[in-house]
mmCIF file of C-alpha atoms in Angstrom:
data_model
loop_
_atom_site.group_PDB
_atom_site.id
_atom_site.type_symbol
_atom_site.label_atom_id
_atom_site.label_comp_id
_atom_site.label_asym_id
_atom_site.label_seq_id
_atom_site.Cartn_x
_atom_site.Cartn_y
_atom_site.Cartn_z
ATOM 1 C CA MET A 1 -43.145 55.569 -58.265
ATOM 2 C CA SER A 2 -46.020 53.107 -58.124
ATOM 3 C CA LYS A 3 -46.653 51.422 -54.951
ATOM 4 C CA HIS A 4 -46.494 47.604 -54.898
ATOM 5 C CA ILE A 5 -49.308 45.780 -53.089
ATOM 6 C CA ASP A 6 -48.664 42.631 -51.216
ATOM 7 C CA LEU A 7 -52.146 41.574 -50.189
ATOM 8 C CA ILE A 8 -55.559 42.502 -51.571
ATOM 9 C CA ARG A 9 -58.100 41.400 -48.677
ATOM 10 C CA ASN A 10 -61.783 40.909 -48.344
ATOM 11 C CA VAL A 11 -62.520 41.015 -52.165
ATOM 12 C CA SER A 12 -65.294 38.932 -54.281
ATOM 13 C CA LEU A 13 -63.781 36.991 -57.137
ATOM 14 C CA PRO A 14 -64.922 35.674 -60.518
ATOM 15 C CA GLY A 15 -65.485 31.973 -60.487
ATOM 16 C CA LYS A 16 -66.094 31.909 -56.636
ATOM 17 C CA ALA A 17 -69.495 31.655 -54.955
ATOM 18 C CA ILE A 18 -71.282 34.857 -54.729
ATOM 19 C CA GLY A 19 -71.433 36.315 -51.094
ATOM 20 C CA THR A 20 -68.063 34.786 -50.250
ATOM 21 C CA VAL A 21 -64.758 36.889 -49.912
ATOM 22 C CA TRP A 22 -61.110 36.030 -50.434
ATOM 23 C CA ASP A 23 -57.608 37.254 -49.730
ATOM 24 C CA VAL A 24 -55.164 37.542 -52.868
ATOM 25 C CA TRP A 25 -51.499 37.530 -52.159
ATOM 26 C CA ILE A 26 -49.066 38.935 -54.655
ATOM 27 C CA VAL A 27 -45.320 38.367 -54.855
ATOM 28 C CA GLY A 28 -43.423 40.310 -57.440
ATOM 29 C CA LEU A 29 -45.635 40.590 -60.719
ATOM 30 C CA LYS A 30 -47.690 37.484 -59.920
ATOM 31 C CA ILE A 31 -50.509 36.085 -57.987
ATOM 32 C CA ASP A 32 -48.890 34.106 -55.402
ATOM 33 C CA ALA A 33 -51.927 32.743 -53.416
ATOM 34 C CA ILE A 34 -55.779 32.857 -53.206
ATOM 35 C CA VAL A 35 -57.157 31.948 -49.885
ATOM 36 C CA PRO A 36 -60.453 32.516 -48.111
ATOM 37 C CA HIS A 37 -60.572 35.838 -46.264
ATOM 38 C CA ASP A 38 -59.367 35.988 -42.666
ATOM 39 C CA ASP A 39 -60.040 38.929 -40.640
ATOM 40 C CA LYS A 40 -56.928 38.173 -38.538
ATOM 41 C CA SER A 41 -54.725 38.134 -41.619
ATOM 42 C CA PRO A 42 -51.475 40.182 -40.661
ATOM 43 C CA SER A 43 -52.456 43.162 -42.891
ATOM 44 C CA HIS A 44 -50.376 45.651 -40.670
ATOM 45 C CA THR A 45 -47.164 43.912 -41.744
ATOM 46 C CA TYR A 46 -47.744 44.164 -45.602
ATOM 47 C CA SER A 47 -48.741 46.698 -48.078
ATOM 48 C CA THR A 48 -52.368 45.934 -48.191
ATOM 49 C CA LEU A 49 -55.506 47.051 -49.999
ATOM 50 C CA ASP A 50 -58.893 46.392 -48.433
ATOM 51 C CA GLY A 51 -61.648 45.467 -50.840
ATOM 52 C CA ARG A 52 -64.525 45.678 -48.452
ATOM 53 C CA GLY A 53 -66.207 42.895 -50.399
ATOM 54 C CA ALA A 54 -65.949 44.559 -53.662
ATOM 55 C CA LEU A 55 -65.390 42.642 -56.861
ATOM 56 C CA LEU A 56 -61.649 42.258 -57.931
ATOM 57 C CA ALA A 57 -61.524 41.315 -61.725
ATOM 58 C CA PRO A 58 -59.012 41.181 -64.476
ATOM 59 C CA SER A 59 -57.800 44.638 -65.657
ATOM 60 C CA LEU A 60 -59.375 46.135 -68.950
ATOM 61 C CA CYS A 61 -57.940 46.188 -72.309
ATOM 62 C CA HIS A 62 -58.927 48.910 -74.994
ATOM 63 C CA PRO A 63 -57.820 47.394 -78.474
ATOM 64 C CA ARG A 64 -58.493 50.586 -80.585
ATOM 65 C CA VAL A 65 -57.670 53.788 -79.148
ATOM 66 C CA ARG A 66 -57.486 56.393 -81.904
ATOM 67 C CA LEU A 67 -54.672 59.006 -81.759
ATOM 68 C CA ASP A 68 -54.151 61.437 -84.495
ATOM 69 C CA ALA A 69 -52.683 64.941 -85.145
ATOM 70 C CA MET A 70 -55.477 66.452 -82.881
ATOM 71 C CA ASN A 71 -53.903 64.539 -80.060
ATOM 72 C CA PHE A 72 -50.431 65.342 -80.741
ATOM 73 C CA SER A 73 -49.169 69.053 -81.251
ATOM 74 C CA SER A 74 -46.360 71.323 -80.230
ATOM 75 C CA GLU A 75 -46.897 73.005 -76.911
ATOM 76 C CA GLN A 76 -47.815 76.332 -78.508
ATOM 77 C CA GLN A 77 -50.363 74.637 -80.912
ATOM 78 C CA ALA A 78 -51.905 72.667 -78.019
ATOM 79 C CA LEU A 79 -52.265 75.483 -75.776
ATOM 80 C CA HIS A 80 -53.536 77.644 -78.717
ATOM 81 C CA LYS A 81 -56.263 75.185 -79.730
ATOM 82 C CA SER A 82 -57.315 74.219 -76.196
ATOM 83 C CA THR A 83 -60.564 75.397 -74.850
ATOM 84 C CA GLU A 84 -59.491 74.575 -71.224
ATOM 85 C CA PRO A 85 -59.013 77.435 -68.800
ATOM 86 C CA ASN A 86 -55.374 77.510 -67.608
ATOM 87 C CA ALA A 87 -54.419 74.840 -70.202
ATOM 88 C CA LYS A 88 -50.815 75.330 -69.540
ATOM 89 C CA ASP A 89 -51.129 74.380 -66.076
ATOM 90 C CA LEU A 90 -53.457 71.684 -66.485
ATOM 91 C CA LEU A 91 -51.115 69.769 -69.088
ATOM 92 C CA PRO A 92 -48.207 67.978 -67.257
ATOM 93 C CA GLN A 93 -44.670 68.990 -68.224
ATOM 94 C CA TRP A 94 -43.795 65.460 -69.535
ATOM 95 C CA ALA A 95 -47.023 65.594 -71.735
ATOM 96 C CA LYS A 96 -45.589 68.914 -73.202
ATOM 97 C CA ASP A 97 -42.228 67.437 -73.696
ATOM 98 C CA TYR A 98 -43.622 64.627 -75.828
ATOM 99 C CA GLY A 99 -46.023 66.709 -77.817
ATOM 100 C CA LEU A 100 -49.159 65.346 -76.267
ATOM 101 C CA SER A 101 -52.020 67.739 -76.479
ATOM 102 C CA MET A 102 -54.675 68.386 -73.707
ATOM 103 C CA THR A 103 -57.136 66.109 -75.859
ATOM 104 C CA GLY A 104 -54.641 63.293 -76.047
ATOM 105 C CA TYR A 105 -53.641 63.503 -72.363
ATOM 106 C CA ARG A 106 -57.434 63.505 -71.359
ATOM 107 C CA LYS A 107 -57.822 60.484 -73.408
ATOM 108 C CA MET A 108 -54.887 58.370 -72.065
ATOM 109 C CA HIS A 109 -55.406 59.455 -68.406
ATOM 110 C CA GLY A 110 -59.223 58.723 -68.761
ATOM 111 C CA LEU A 111 -58.430 55.162 -69.949
ATOM 112 C CA CYS A 112 -55.973 54.461 -67.323
ATOM 113 C CA SER A 113 -58.396 55.697 -64.634
ATOM 114 C CA ALA A 114 -61.033 53.400 -66.056
ATOM 115 C CA GLY A 115 -58.954 50.235 -65.479
ATOM 116 C CA VAL A 116 -57.162 50.013 -68.808
ATOM 117 C CA THR A 117 -53.935 48.502 -68.303
ATOM 118 C CA HIS A 118 -53.366 47.299 -71.801
ATOM 119 C CA MET A 119 -54.183 49.268 -75.150
ATOM 120 C CA ARG A 120 -53.403 49.497 -78.653
ATOM 121 C CA ALA A 121 -52.981 53.222 -79.919
ATOM 122 C CA LEU A 122 -54.080 53.692 -83.613
ATOM 123 C CA VAL A 123 -51.748 56.479 -84.757
ATOM 124 C CA GLU A 124 -53.009 57.860 -88.035
ATOM 125 C CA VAL A 125 -50.321 58.677 -90.725
ATOM 126 C CA LYS A 126 -50.717 60.852 -93.651
ATOM 127 C CA ALA A 127 -48.848 61.764 -96.677
ATOM 128 C CA ASP A 128 -47.142 64.980 -95.079
ATOM 129 C CA ASP A 129 -44.300 65.789 -92.849
ATOM 130 C CA SER A 130 -46.501 65.330 -89.719
ATOM 131 C CA ALA A 131 -46.661 61.311 -90.248
ATOM 132 C CA THR A 132 -43.209 60.597 -88.773
ATOM 133 C CA ARG A 133 -43.429 63.510 -86.090
ATOM 134 C CA ILE A 134 -46.843 62.227 -84.634
ATOM 135 C CA LEU A 135 -45.644 58.606 -84.539
ATOM 136 C CA ASP A 136 -42.295 59.338 -82.892
ATOM 137 C CA ALA A 137 -44.420 61.479 -80.417
ATOM 138 C CA ALA A 138 -46.859 58.474 -79.613
ATOM 139 C CA VAL A 139 -43.806 55.972 -79.203
ATOM 140 C CA GLU A 140 -42.316 58.793 -76.554
ATOM 141 C CA MET A 141 -45.619 58.941 -74.909
ATOM 142 C CA ARG A 142 -45.857 55.153 -74.854
ATOM 143 C CA ASN A 143 -42.479 54.778 -73.144
ATOM 144 C CA ARG A 144 -43.484 57.363 -70.585
ATOM 145 C CA PHE A 145 -46.776 55.740 -69.579
ATOM 146 C CA GLU A 146 -44.975 52.284 -69.283
ATOM 147 C CA GLN A 147 -42.025 53.687 -67.294
ATOM 148 C CA GLU A 148 -44.640 55.317 -64.601
ATOM 149 C CA GLY A 149 -46.376 51.918 -64.567
ATOM 150 C CA ARG A 150 -49.676 53.260 -65.884
ATOM 151 C CA CYS A 151 -50.256 51.205 -68.909
ATOM 152 C CA ILE A 152 -48.647 48.738 -71.489
ATOM 153 C CA VAL A 153 -49.181 50.468 -74.932
ATOM 154 C CA GLN A 154 -48.895 49.068 -78.602
ATOM 155 C CA ILE A 155 -48.412 51.626 -81.319
ATOM 156 C CA CYS A 156 -50.064 50.946 -84.445
ATOM 157 C CA ALA A 157 -49.303 52.813 -87.599
ATOM 158 C CA MET A 158 -52.760 53.403 -89.176
ATOM 159 C CA PHE A 159 -53.181 54.411 -93.015
ATOM 160 C CA ARG A 160 -56.818 55.592 -93.595
ATOM 161 C CA GLY A 161 -56.917 55.800 -97.287
ATOM 162 C CA PRO A 162 -57.074 53.644 -100.422
ATOM 163 C CA LEU A 163 -53.841 52.118 -101.292
ATOM 164 C CA ILE A 164 -54.788 50.954 -104.672
ATOM 165 C CA SER A 165 -57.763 53.127 -105.910
ATOM 166 C CA SER A 166 -55.748 56.192 -105.845
ATOM 167 C CA THR A 167 -56.913 59.352 -107.782
ATOM 168 C CA ASP A 168 -53.294 59.756 -108.918
ATOM 169 C CA GLY A 169 -53.121 56.382 -110.489
ATOM 170 C CA GLU A 170 -49.965 54.213 -110.171
ATOM 171 C CA ARG A 171 -47.973 57.383 -108.807
ATOM 172 C CA GLY A 172 -50.554 57.736 -105.994
ATOM 173 C CA ARG A 173 -50.246 54.117 -105.182
ATOM 174 C CA ALA A 174 -46.514 53.973 -105.132
ATOM 175 C CA SER A 175 -46.561 57.015 -102.871
ATOM 176 C CA SER A 176 -48.983 55.596 -100.420
ATOM 177 C CA GLU A 177 -47.178 52.148 -100.251
ATOM 178 C CA ARG A 178 -43.854 54.101 -99.623
ATOM 179 C CA LEU A 179 -45.363 55.986 -96.670
ATOM 180 C CA ILE A 180 -46.946 52.886 -95.164
ATOM 181 C CA GLN A 181 -43.562 50.910 -95.445
ATOM 182 C CA ASN A 182 -41.584 53.993 -94.111
ATOM 183 C CA VAL A 183 -43.774 54.371 -90.985
ATOM 184 C CA ALA A 184 -44.216 50.691 -90.367
ATOM 185 C CA SER A 185 -40.399 50.260 -90.184
ATOM 186 C CA ARG A 186 -39.964 52.894 -87.559
ATOM 187 C CA ALA A 187 -38.581 51.898 -84.146
ATOM 188 C CA GLY A 188 -41.379 51.411 -81.601
ATOM 189 C CA VAL A 189 -44.171 50.394 -84.029
ATOM 190 C CA ASP A 190 -45.782 47.055 -83.132
ATOM 191 C CA ALA A 191 -48.535 47.084 -85.659
ATOM 192 C CA ILE A 192 -49.789 48.425 -89.027
ATOM 193 C CA GLY A 193 -53.397 49.064 -90.072
ATOM 194 C CA SER A 194 -55.403 50.237 -92.947
ATOM 195 C CA VAL A 195 -59.036 50.382 -94.398
ATOM 196 C CA PRO A 196 -59.481 47.908 -97.311
ATOM 197 C CA ALA A 197 -63.294 49.049 -97.344
ATOM 198 C CA LEU A 198 -62.177 52.355 -98.821
ATOM 199 C CA GLU A 199 -61.052 50.862 -102.048
ATOM 200 C CA ALA A 200 -63.478 51.526 -105.170
ATOM 201 C CA ASN A 201 -63.829 47.902 -106.048
ATOM 202 C CA THR A 202 -63.581 44.339 -105.021
ATOM 203 C CA ASN A 203 -60.141 43.722 -107.009
ATOM 204 C CA ASP A 204 -58.557 46.707 -105.604
ATOM 205 C CA ARG A 205 -59.854 45.714 -102.014
ATOM 206 C CA GLU A 206 -58.323 42.159 -102.300
ATOM 207 C CA ALA A 207 -54.962 43.723 -103.511
ATOM 208 C CA HIS A 208 -55.005 46.062 -100.564
ATOM 209 C CA ILE A 209 -55.427 43.111 -98.199
ATOM 210 C CA GLU A 210 -52.550 41.221 -99.855
ATOM 211 C CA THR A 211 -50.286 44.405 -99.573
ATOM 212 C CA MET A 212 -50.719 44.855 -95.928
ATOM 213 C CA VAL A 213 -50.454 41.113 -95.105
ATOM 214 C CA ASP A 214 -47.251 40.925 -97.019
ATOM 215 C CA LEU A 215 -45.844 44.044 -95.262
ATOM 216 C CA ALA A 216 -46.837 42.722 -91.740
ATOM 217 C CA ILE A 217 -45.184 39.336 -92.429
ATOM 218 C CA ALA A 218 -41.883 41.050 -93.809
ATOM 219 C CA LEU A 219 -41.667 43.325 -90.745
ATOM 220 C CA ASP A 220 -43.242 40.721 -88.251
ATOM 221 C CA LEU A 221 -45.895 43.173 -87.081
ATOM 222 C CA HIS A 222 -49.391 42.716 -85.896
ATOM 223 C CA LEU A 223 -52.077 43.718 -88.404
ATOM 224 C CA ASP A 224 -55.347 45.735 -87.805
ATOM 225 C CA LEU A 225 -57.954 45.980 -90.705
ATOM 226 C CA GLU A 226 -61.148 48.004 -90.926
ATOM 227 C CA LEU A 227 -63.768 46.070 -92.764
ATOM 228 C CA GLU A 228 -67.064 47.045 -94.250
ATOM 229 C CA ARG A 229 -69.890 47.528 -91.801
ATOM 230 C CA ASN A 230 -72.773 46.236 -93.576
ATOM 231 C CA LEU A 231 -73.047 42.759 -95.235
ATOM 232 C CA SER A 232 -71.987 42.912 -98.879
ATOM 233 C CA THR A 233 -72.401 39.984 -101.611
ATOM 234 C CA ASN A 234 -68.912 39.164 -100.779
ATOM 235 C CA PRO A 235 -67.820 40.293 -97.340
ATOM 236 C CA SER A 236 -63.995 40.956 -97.263
ATOM 237 C CA VAL A 237 -63.391 38.898 -94.177
ATOM 238 C CA TRP A 238 -63.258 35.793 -96.545
ATOM 239 C CA ASP A 239 -60.670 37.596 -98.563
ATOM 240 C CA VAL A 240 -58.715 38.277 -95.390
ATOM 241 C CA LEU A 241 -58.696 34.673 -94.311
ATOM 242 C CA GLU A 242 -57.899 33.389 -97.618
ATOM 243 C CA VAL A 243 -54.765 35.739 -98.050
ATOM 244 C CA LEU A 244 -53.605 34.825 -94.398
ATOM 245 C CA LYS A 245 -53.920 31.085 -95.399
ATOM 246 C CA THR A 246 -52.103 31.588 -98.765
ATOM 247 C CA LYS A 247 -49.349 33.693 -97.293
ATOM 248 C CA GLU A 248 -48.949 31.168 -94.224
ATOM 249 C CA TRP A 249 -49.253 33.850 -91.774
ATOM 250 C CA SER A 250 -49.004 31.604 -88.671
ATOM 251 C CA LYS A 251 -45.650 30.023 -89.938
ATOM 252 C CA ARG A 252 -44.016 33.151 -91.082
ATOM 253 C CA THR A 253 -44.798 35.560 -87.922
ATOM 254 C CA THR A 254 -43.883 35.114 -84.373
ATOM 255 C CA ARG A 255 -47.156 34.912 -82.700
ATOM 256 C CA LYS A 256 -48.598 38.048 -84.335
ATOM 257 C CA THR A 257 -52.303 38.683 -84.326
ATOM 258 C CA VAL A 258 -54.893 40.158 -86.781
ATOM 259 C CA LEU A 259 -57.623 42.290 -85.477
ATOM 260 C CA LEU A 260 -60.799 42.773 -87.732
ATOM 261 C CA SER A 261 -62.888 45.811 -87.007
ATOM 262 C CA GLY A 262 -66.098 47.339 -88.562
ATOM 263 C CA SER A 263 -67.212 43.935 -89.046
ATOM 264 C CA ASN A 264 -70.668 43.970 -87.446
ATOM 265 C CA SER A 265 -72.071 42.385 -90.552
ATOM 266 C CA VAL A 266 -70.949 39.153 -89.316
ATOM 267 C CA PHE A 267 -74.387 39.011 -87.529
ATOM 268 C CA ASP A 268 -76.119 38.588 -90.745
ATOM 269 C CA LEU A 269 -74.270 35.586 -91.881
ATOM 270 C CA SER A 270 -76.232 32.207 -91.948
ATOM 271 C CA ASP A 271 -75.451 29.610 -89.335
ATOM 272 C CA PRO A 272 -73.411 27.643 -91.752
ATOM 273 C CA GLU A 273 -71.469 30.616 -92.754
ATOM 274 C CA LYS A 274 -70.875 31.272 -89.186
ATOM 275 C CA GLY A 275 -69.642 27.816 -88.787
ATOM 276 C CA ARG A 276 -67.260 28.069 -91.701
ATOM 277 C CA LEU A 277 -65.999 31.531 -90.142
ATOM 278 C CA ARG A 278 -65.302 30.005 -86.939
ATOM 279 C CA ASP A 279 -63.422 27.006 -88.525
ATOM 280 C CA GLU A 280 -61.317 29.212 -90.778
ATOM 281 C CA MET A 281 -60.599 31.732 -88.034
ATOM 282 C CA ALA A 282 -59.485 28.910 -85.834
ATOM 283 C CA ASP A 283 -56.402 28.394 -88.131
ATOM 284 C CA PHE A 284 -55.048 31.957 -87.450
ATOM 285 C CA PRO A 285 -54.765 34.322 -84.308
ATOM 286 C CA SER A 286 -57.693 36.780 -85.626
ATOM 287 C CA THR A 287 -60.213 38.464 -83.684
ATOM 288 C CA PHE A 288 -63.276 40.698 -84.451
ATOM 289 C CA VAL A 289 -63.655 44.038 -82.598
ATOM 290 C CA TYR A 290 -67.488 44.894 -82.156
ATOM 291 C CA THR A 291 -68.811 48.377 -81.257
ATOM 292 C CA GLN A 292 -71.478 47.615 -78.686
ATOM 293 C CA SER A 293 -75.017 48.908 -78.902
ATOM 294 C CA ASP A 294 -77.241 48.760 -75.634
ATOM 295 C CA GLU A 295 -80.017 47.295 -77.578
ATOM 296 C CA LEU A 296 -80.912 43.985 -75.982
ATOM 297 C CA ASN A 297 -81.174 42.079 -79.384
ATOM 298 C CA LYS A 298 -77.691 43.211 -80.438
ATOM 299 C CA THR A 299 -76.296 42.127 -76.932
ATOM 300 C CA ARG A 300 -77.852 38.734 -77.436
ATOM 301 C CA LYS A 301 -76.531 38.335 -80.810
ATOM 302 C CA VAL A 302 -72.924 38.902 -79.457
ATOM 303 C CA ILE A 303 -73.366 36.511 -76.706
ATOM 304 C CA SER A 304 -74.663 33.845 -79.134
ATOM 305 C CA LEU A 305 -71.669 34.472 -81.498
ATOM 306 C CA ILE A 306 -69.141 33.758 -78.846
ATOM 307 C CA ARG A 307 -71.221 31.186 -76.642
ATOM 308 C CA ASP A 308 -73.010 29.298 -79.446
ATOM 309 C CA GLN A 309 -70.889 29.849 -82.595
ATOM 310 C CA GLY A 310 -67.416 30.095 -80.832
ATOM 311 C CA ILE A 311 -66.285 33.034 -82.791
ATOM 312 C CA ARG A 312 -63.550 35.187 -81.220
ATOM 313 C CA VAL A 313 -65.027 38.722 -80.558
ATOM 314 C CA CYS A 314 -64.105 41.425 -78.214
ATOM 315 C CA PHE A 315 -65.517 44.942 -77.639
ATOM 316 C CA GLY A 316 -64.169 48.382 -78.132
ATOM 317 C CA VAL A 317 -65.497 52.079 -77.959
ATOM 318 C CA GLU A 318 -66.160 53.639 -81.276
ATOM 319 C CA ALA A 319 -62.896 54.775 -82.753
ATOM 320 C CA SER A 320 -63.484 58.663 -82.645
ATOM 321 C CA ASP A 321 -61.323 61.652 -82.050
ATOM 322 C CA ASP A 322 -63.565 62.761 -79.198
ATOM 323 C CA MET A 323 -64.599 59.976 -77.225
ATOM 324 C CA GLY A 324 -66.451 62.381 -74.797
ATOM 325 C CA PRO A 325 -65.904 65.186 -72.403
ATOM 326 C CA THR A 326 -66.016 63.301 -69.149
ATOM 327 C CA PRO A 327 -63.662 60.575 -67.768
ATOM 328 C CA GLU A 328 -66.548 58.043 -67.786
ATOM 329 C CA SER A 329 -66.659 58.506 -71.696
ATOM 330 C CA TYR A 330 -63.275 56.473 -71.916
ATOM 331 C CA ASP A 331 -64.647 53.473 -69.821
ATOM 332 C CA PRO A 332 -64.640 50.253 -71.943
ATOM 333 C CA VAL A 333 -67.278 48.830 -69.406
ATOM 334 C CA LYS A 334 -69.640 51.359 -70.951
ATOM 335 C CA SER A 335 -69.313 49.789 -74.477
ATOM 336 C CA ILE A 336 -70.924 46.511 -72.742
ATOM 337 C CA SER A 337 -73.197 48.128 -70.339
ATOM 338 C CA THR A 338 -76.913 47.660 -71.216
ATOM 339 C CA ASP A 339 -79.981 49.780 -70.721
ATOM 340 C CA ASP A 340 -82.522 48.959 -67.764
ATOM 341 C CA ASP A 341 -84.582 46.376 -69.643
ATOM 342 C CA ALA A 342 -81.525 44.509 -71.034
ATOM 343 C CA SER A 343 -79.847 44.515 -67.644
ATOM 344 C CA ARG A 344 -82.789 42.795 -65.869
ATOM 345 C CA GLU A 345 -82.739 40.064 -68.482
ATOM 346 C CA LEU A 346 -79.018 39.353 -68.388
ATOM 347 C CA GLY A 347 -77.794 36.839 -65.851
ATOM 348 C CA GLU A 348 -74.619 36.744 -64.307
ATOM 349 C CA ALA A 349 -73.129 34.001 -66.775
ATOM 350 C CA ASP A 350 -73.915 36.652 -69.604
ATOM 351 C CA ALA A 351 -72.501 39.615 -67.648
ATOM 352 C CA GLU A 352 -69.337 37.472 -67.281
ATOM 353 C CA LEU A 353 -68.980 36.770 -70.909
ATOM 354 C CA LEU A 354 -69.455 40.393 -71.756
ATOM 355 C CA TYR A 355 -66.871 41.444 -69.329
ATOM 356 C CA GLU A 356 -64.457 39.024 -70.971
ATOM 357 C CA GLY A 357 -64.848 40.755 -74.067
ATOM 358 C CA VAL A 358 -63.229 44.083 -72.542
ATOM 359 C CA CYS A 359 -60.354 42.311 -70.628
ATOM 360 C CA ARG A 360 -58.936 38.966 -71.813
ATOM 361 C CA ARG A 361 -60.434 38.763 -75.238
ATOM 362 C CA PRO A 362 -59.138 42.050 -76.631
ATOM 363 C CA ARG A 363 -55.694 41.575 -74.766
ATOM 364 C CA GLN A 364 -55.196 38.347 -76.539
ATOM 365 C CA GLY A 365 -56.613 39.899 -79.830
ATOM 366 C CA ILE A 366 -53.687 42.528 -79.762
ATOM 367 C CA GLY A 367 -51.080 39.779 -78.944
ATOM 368 C CA HIS A 368 -50.716 40.251 -75.063
ATOM 369 C CA GLY A 369 -50.408 37.005 -73.404
ATOM 370 C CA LYS A 370 -48.688 33.918 -74.550
ATOM 371 C CA LYS A 371 -51.756 31.634 -74.637
ATOM 372 C CA MET A 372 -55.572 31.895 -74.913
ATOM 373 C CA ILE A 373 -57.112 31.972 -71.485
ATOM 374 C CA GLN A 374 -60.798 31.161 -71.106
ATOM 375 C CA GLY A 375 -62.949 32.645 -68.434
ATOM 376 C CA LEU A 376 -62.301 35.314 -65.674
ATOM 377 C CA GLU A 377 -61.132 33.301 -62.828
ATOM 378 C CA LEU A 378 -58.064 34.482 -61.175
ATOM 379 C CA LYS A 379 -55.453 32.070 -60.913
ATOM 380 C CA VAL A 380 -51.977 31.522 -59.084
ATOM 381 C CA GLY A 381 -48.944 32.391 -61.213
ATOM 382 C CA ALA A 382 -50.974 34.717 -63.480
ATOM 383 C CA ASP A 383 -50.065 38.458 -63.977
ATOM 384 C CA ALA A 384 -51.226 40.742 -60.999
ATOM 385 C CA ASN A 385 -53.300 43.149 -63.391
ATOM 386 C CA PHE A 386 -56.681 43.947 -61.779
ATOM 387 C CA VAL A 387 -59.559 46.259 -61.358
ATOM 388 C CA LEU A 388 -60.859 46.625 -57.798
ATOM 389 C CA PHE A 389 -64.448 47.850 -58.333
ATOM 390 C CA ASP A 390 -66.315 50.176 -56.063
ATOM 391 C CA HIS A 391 -67.476 48.305 -52.772
ATOM 392 C CA GLU A 392 -71.099 48.412 -53.774
ATOM 393 C CA GLN A 393 -70.284 46.277 -56.925
ATOM 394 C CA THR A 394 -69.599 42.637 -55.935
ATOM 395 C CA THR A 395 -70.964 40.919 -59.167
ATOM 396 C CA PHE A 396 -70.404 41.505 -62.917
ATOM 397 C CA THR A 397 -74.298 42.106 -63.227
ATOM 398 C CA GLU A 398 -73.738 45.036 -60.931
ATOM 399 C CA VAL A 399 -70.716 46.112 -62.712
ATOM 400 C CA LEU A 400 -72.513 46.270 -65.939
ATOM 401 C CA SER A 401 -75.530 47.936 -64.722
ATOM 402 C CA PRO A 402 -76.288 51.270 -66.449
ATOM 403 C CA HIS A 403 -76.388 52.970 -62.847
ATOM 404 C CA ALA A 404 -72.861 51.550 -62.071
ATOM 405 C CA GLY A 405 -70.705 54.471 -61.097
ATOM 406 C CA PHE A 406 -67.013 54.982 -62.703
ATOM 407 C CA TRP A 407 -65.500 56.454 -59.639
ATOM 408 C CA GLY A 408 -64.264 54.338 -56.922
ATOM 409 C CA ARG A 409 -62.128 51.845 -59.154
ATOM 410 C CA GLN A 410 -58.635 51.001 -58.140
ATOM 411 C CA VAL A 411 -56.135 49.706 -60.795
ATOM 412 C CA LEU A 412 -53.354 47.439 -60.359
ATOM 413 C CA LEU A 413 -50.586 46.912 -63.079
ATOM 414 C CA GLN A 414 -48.119 44.080 -62.458
ATOM 415 C CA GLY A 415 -49.055 43.989 -58.540
ATOM 416 C CA SER A 416 -48.587 47.982 -58.217
ATOM 417 C CA LEU A 417 -51.332 50.582 -57.928
ATOM 418 C CA VAL A 418 -51.709 52.769 -60.986
ATOM 419 C CA ALA A 419 -51.390 56.517 -60.038
ATOM 420 C CA CYS A 420 -54.498 57.934 -61.859
#
């Protein structure tokens, strides 16, 4: 059972003067009060967490965690494939019960330990018997994580193949459409996703986008689309926005969002095109996911897209089966951390904007939160979802430093400590 915290004392806060410390009171699931730190506050009569001056910030969100057959297996398969010594002992019983492999457990556990309290899990579905089994296992896993107070998880049924340009012609197309309709309608699925960029030509790509938008509207689901990575003569983002407009997405869904990834080509648009993109995106709850590089030039471009162009952008670790062998590899903050040269040139305001891209922006991008919240300042009445960083990290510049440690973070979801 998670331990509820009543008072987080002696912490640095976003939006407050650097060097000042504060006390944050929690009642139930919400922030009840934020007051200047008082050394004499009655900590002994409450469940208290002492921050020792560390930064208390909004918790993290990962918008695209990839889970596939490698992450879900029967216990026997998982143990057979595992390279871990004593894997049978390392994998918790509940993980075995829900078909979670050692690889999948390590990934989910690492994300929670890093401070991720909200995520979207992309569950890859294929045209075989494993599709529904893996999807059902993912839903059961999600339920377990939420019951234990570890994380809020969305399940996205992700189809990674051409829907229209099938090598089997109309028969293959019909088979693919039946598969995605079948998995999308299963209980526990929150979103559907696909890769329009895999289609053979522009016409098929447009038909693919229209098919996915129609299905998402019909089932009232969030939508996740992977677009081309490089700028083409006709970027598919314009097709997506046109279809959303034609199909009246905002009127026909209940606050469902559209997440666009693989779209780093947006950097190469002209300023007038970026202005057009901002204006058209404003009509729909759509957000870009950018896979960050530690190059200062790219970092500056992202900051400009958000601050100067007003385009909704969040950050994500590259969607990959193997996100790395150590817990630090699962840390979304690493996707916005910069090298030493870039770190010295970025100010606190830049660091805050980048951090917002791994907490509130992706959370809103996947549909968590009833309204768009700008900035990082903690407010009375807001959900008590936090990361308390190590006591040596009191500013966002320090948090984003390439030398900042992963260990020492404490995570709260709805006012309770997450057991990592």
